[in-house]
Coordinates of C-alpha atoms in Angstrom, one line a residue:
Chain A
G11 CA 11.4 5.6 6.1
Q12 CA 9.4 4.5 9.1
Q13 CA 8.0 1.0 8.9
L14 CA 5.9 -1.1 11.2
N15 CA 7.4 -4.3 12.8
Q16 CA 5.5 -7.3 11.4
S17 CA 6.0 -10.9 12.4
P18 CA 6.5 -13.6 11.5
Q19 CA 8.3 -12.8 8.3
S20 CA 7.0 -16.1 6.8
M21 CA 4.8 -19.0 7.6
F22 CA 4.4 -22.4 6.2
I23 CA 1.2 -24.2 7.2
Q24 CA -1.1 -27.1 6.3
E25 CA -4.5 -26.4 4.8
G26 CA -7.1 -26.2 7.5
E27 CA -4.8 -24.8 10.2
D28 CA -5.3 -21.4 11.8
V29 CA -2.8 -18.6 11.4
S30 CA -1.9 -15.6 13.6
M31 CA 0.3 -12.7 12.7
N32 CA 1.0 -9.4 14.3
C33 CA 2.2 -5.9 13.8
T34 CA 3.8 -3.5 16.3
S35 CA 5.0 0.1 16.4
S36 CA 6.9 2.4 18.7
S37 CA 4.3 5.1 18.1
I38 CA 0.5 5.4 18.2
F39 CA -1.7 5.0 15.2
N40 CA -5.4 6.0 14.9
T41 CA -6.2 3.5 12.2
W42 CA -4.9 0.0 11.5
L43 CA -5.4 -1.8 8.2
W44 CA -4.6 -5.2 6.9
Y45 CA -4.0 -5.8 3.2
K46 CA -3.1 -8.9 1.1
Q47 CA -0.9 -8.8 -1.9
D48 CA -0.5 -11.4 -4.6
P49 CA 2.6 -11.5 -6.8
G50 CA 2.7 -8.7 -9.4
E51 CA -0.5 -7.1 -8.1
G52 CA -1.4 -4.2 -5.8
P53 CA -2.5 -4.8 -2.2
V54 CA -6.1 -5.6 -1.5
L55 CA -7.8 -4.3 1.6
L56 CA -9.0 -7.0 4.0
I57 CA -10.0 -5.3 7.2
A58 CA -9.9 -1.7 8.7
L59 CA -9.8 -0.9 12.4
Y60 CA -10.6 2.5 13.9
K61 CA -10.9 2.1 17.6
A62 CA -8.6 0.8 20.3
G63 CA -9.7 -2.7 21.4
E64 CA -11.9 -3.1 18.3
L65 CA -12.3 -6.6 17.0
T66 CA -13.5 -7.0 13.4
S67 CA -14.2 -10.0 11.2
N68 CA -14.3 -10.5 7.5
G69 CA -15.3 -14.1 6.8
R70 CA -12.5 -16.3 8.1
L71 CA -10.3 -13.3 9.0
T72 CA -10.4 -11.6 12.3
A73 CA -8.3 -8.5 13.3
Q74 CA -7.9 -6.6 16.5
F75 CA -6.8 -3.0 17.2
G76 CA -4.5 -3.2 20.2
I77 CA -5.4 -1.4 23.4
T78 CA -2.2 0.6 23.5
R79 CA -2.9 1.7 19.8
K80 CA 0.6 0.5 19.0
D81 CA -0.2 -2.9 17.7
S82 CA -2.6 -5.0 15.7
F83 CA -3.2 -8.7 15.1
L84 CA -4.7 -10.7 12.3
N85 CA -6.0 -14.3 12.5
I86 CA -7.0 -16.5 9.7
S87 CA -9.1 -19.6 10.6
A88 CA -9.2 -22.9 8.6
S89 CA -6.7 -21.8 6.0
I90 CA -7.3 -22.7 2.3
P91 CA -4.8 -22.7 -0.6
S92 CA -6.1 -19.3 -1.9
D93 CA -5.0 -17.7 1.3
V94 CA -1.4 -17.8 0.0
G95 CA 0.1 -14.4 -0.4
I96 CA 1.8 -11.6 1.5
Y97 CA -0.1 -10.0 4.3
F98 CA 0.7 -6.4 5.2
C99 CA -0.3 -4.3 8.1
A100 CA -0.6 -0.6 7.7
G101 CA -1.2 2.3 10.1
R102 CA -2.4 5.8 9.7
K103 CA -1.9 8.7 12.2
G104 CA -4.3 11.4 12.9
G105 CA -4.2 14.4 10.5
S106 CA -2.3 12.4 7.8
E107 CA -3.4 10.5 4.7
K108 CA -0.1 8.6 4.7
L109 CA -0.2 4.9 5.3
V110 CA 2.9 3.3 7.0
F111 CA 3.3 -0.3 6.1
G112 CA 5.1 -3.3 7.7
K113 CA 7.4 -5.5 5.7
G114 CA 4.8 -8.2 5.3
T115 CA 4.2 -11.8 6.4
K116 CA 4.5 -14.3 3.5
L117 CA 2.0 -17.1 3.9
T118 CA 2.3 -20.5 2.2
V119 CA -0.5 -23.1 2.6
N120 CA 0.3 -26.7 1.7
P121 CA -2.8 -28.6 0.5
Chain B
D3 CA -16.2 0.3 -12.4
T4 CA -13.0 -1.7 -13.0
G5 CA -10.9 -0.3 -10.1
V6 CA -7.7 1.7 -10.2
S7 CA -5.8 1.3 -13.4
Q8 CA -2.1 2.0 -14.1
D9 CA -0.2 2.3 -17.3
P10 CA 2.2 0.8 -18.3
R11 CA 2.4 -2.3 -16.1
H12 CA 6.1 -2.8 -16.9
K13 CA 8.8 -0.3 -17.9
I14 CA 12.4 -1.0 -18.7
T15 CA 14.6 2.0 -19.2
K16 CA 18.2 2.9 -19.3
R17 CA 19.8 4.9 -16.5
G18 CA 19.5 8.6 -17.2
Q19 CA 16.3 8.4 -19.2
N20 CA 13.0 10.0 -18.1
V21 CA 9.9 7.9 -17.5
T22 CA 6.3 8.8 -16.9
F23 CA 3.6 6.6 -15.4
R24 CA -0.2 7.2 -15.4
C25 CA -2.8 6.3 -12.9
D26 CA -6.6 6.4 -13.4
P27 CA -8.4 6.3 -10.1
I28 CA -11.8 4.8 -9.5
S29 CA -14.3 7.2 -10.9
E30 CA -15.5 9.9 -8.4
H31 CA -12.6 9.1 -6.0
N32 CA -11.3 12.6 -5.2
R33 CA -8.2 11.4 -3.4
L34 CA -5.2 9.8 -5.1
Y35 CA -2.0 8.5 -3.6
W36 CA 1.4 7.3 -5.0
Y37 CA 3.5 4.7 -3.2
R38 CA 6.8 2.9 -4.1
Q39 CA 7.5 -0.7 -3.2
T40 CA 10.9 -2.4 -3.4
L41 CA 11.5 -6.1 -3.2
G42 CA 10.8 -7.6 0.2
Q43 CA 9.4 -4.3 1.6
G44 CA 6.0 -2.8 2.2
P45 CA 4.8 0.1 0.1
E46 CA 6.3 3.5 1.1
F47 CA 4.2 6.7 0.7
L48 CA 5.3 9.2 -1.9
T49 CA 2.6 11.8 -2.3
Y50 CA -1.2 12.5 -2.0
F51 CA -3.7 14.6 -4.0
Q52 CA -7.1 15.8 -3.0
N53 CA -8.7 16.7 -6.3
E54 CA -6.0 18.6 -8.2
A55 CA -4.1 19.8 -5.1
Q56 CA -1.0 18.0 -3.9
L57 CA -1.4 18.1 -0.1
E58 CA 1.3 15.8 1.2
K59 CA 4.7 14.8 0.0
S60 CA 7.3 12.4 1.4
R61 CA 11.0 13.2 1.7
L62 CA 11.4 10.2 -0.6
L63 CA 10.1 12.3 -3.4
S64 CA 13.4 13.8 -4.5
D65 CA 13.8 16.7 -7.0
R66 CA 13.9 14.1 -9.8
F67 CA 10.3 13.0 -9.0
S68 CA 7.2 15.1 -9.9
A69 CA 3.6 14.2 -9.7
E70 CA 0.6 16.0 -11.2
R71 CA -3.1 15.7 -11.2
P72 CA -4.1 18.6 -13.4
K73 CA -7.9 18.1 -13.7
G74 CA -8.4 16.2 -10.5
S75 CA -8.9 12.9 -12.3
F76 CA -5.9 10.9 -13.6
S77 CA -2.5 11.5 -12.3
T78 CA 1.1 11.2 -13.7
L79 CA 4.3 10.4 -11.9
E80 CA 7.5 11.4 -13.7
I81 CA 11.0 10.4 -12.8
Q82 CA 13.8 12.4 -14.5
R83 CA 17.3 11.1 -15.0
T84 CA 16.5 7.6 -13.7
E85 CA 19.0 5.8 -11.4
Q86 CA 19.3 2.1 -10.7
G87 CA 17.9 2.8 -7.2
D88 CA 14.7 3.9 -8.8
S89 CA 13.9 0.3 -9.8
A90 CA 10.7 -0.6 -7.9
M91 CA 7.0 -1.1 -8.2
Y92 CA 5.1 2.2 -8.3
L93 CA 1.6 1.8 -6.8
C94 CA -1.3 4.2 -7.1
A95 CA -4.3 4.2 -4.8
S96 CA -7.5 6.2 -4.6
S97 CA -10.3 6.8 -2.1
T98 CA -13.1 9.2 -1.2
R99 CA -12.7 9.0 2.5
T100 CA -16.5 8.5 2.7
G101 CA -18.7 5.4 2.8
A102 CA -17.5 2.2 1.3
A103 CA -14.4 3.9 -0.3
Y104 CA -13.2 5.4 3.0
E105 CA -9.9 3.6 2.7
Q106 CA -7.3 3.4 -0.1
Y107 CA -7.9 1.0 -3.0
F108 CA -4.7 0.1 -4.9
G109 CA -4.1 -0.4 -8.6
P110 CA -1.9 -3.2 -10.0
G111 CA 1.2 -1.1 -10.1
T112 CA 3.9 -0.2 -12.6
R113 CA 7.1 -2.2 -12.3
L114 CA 10.1 -0.1 -13.3
T115 CA 13.5 -1.6 -14.1
V116 CA 16.4 0.7 -14.6
T117 CA 19.4 -0.9 -16.4

């Protein structure tokens, strides 16, 4: 099935560093979402974006809805050990409830 | 409110057996979704209910898969004649598409292993 292109696949960073990851698609989405998943658990919603160009923050997390509506970016500032996990982007097209997910970015934070 | 719950959390079955999973959404969430997630991949959409009506189905939902939500509350996902390729995490999510629950909230998943 269709999946979004998410990069990087994995990141290894030191505590306190900033992190950037992105998600691209060949088609337009009306909504972009970012989820975090811990091992053995379901994804947890972090940020939702509804408008092209929109920039939204949730604590140390900031995400942007790309102008072309074909991409989105997530930044994490001043990373801490509990940021470890897999971050997924997801998109939703108009008229559908279906979320299309990327393959995830696995984040490791070294204390 | 304790969130979306799924039962069982783990299921090991032999190829050819039938299995059934249950999902209890957050109370008053009228929309319920099923996804499947294999190792190293993001979740893939299977189906969606609004109240008791099944409104959207993926081509991934083969004839061996059936989902129900008879009273518009909990839902079940049944897989008949399981195959090794069915081994995956099955995730349920719910929403109201209004207010704070506008987006999908996921449960912890049921991990299926077919031997």
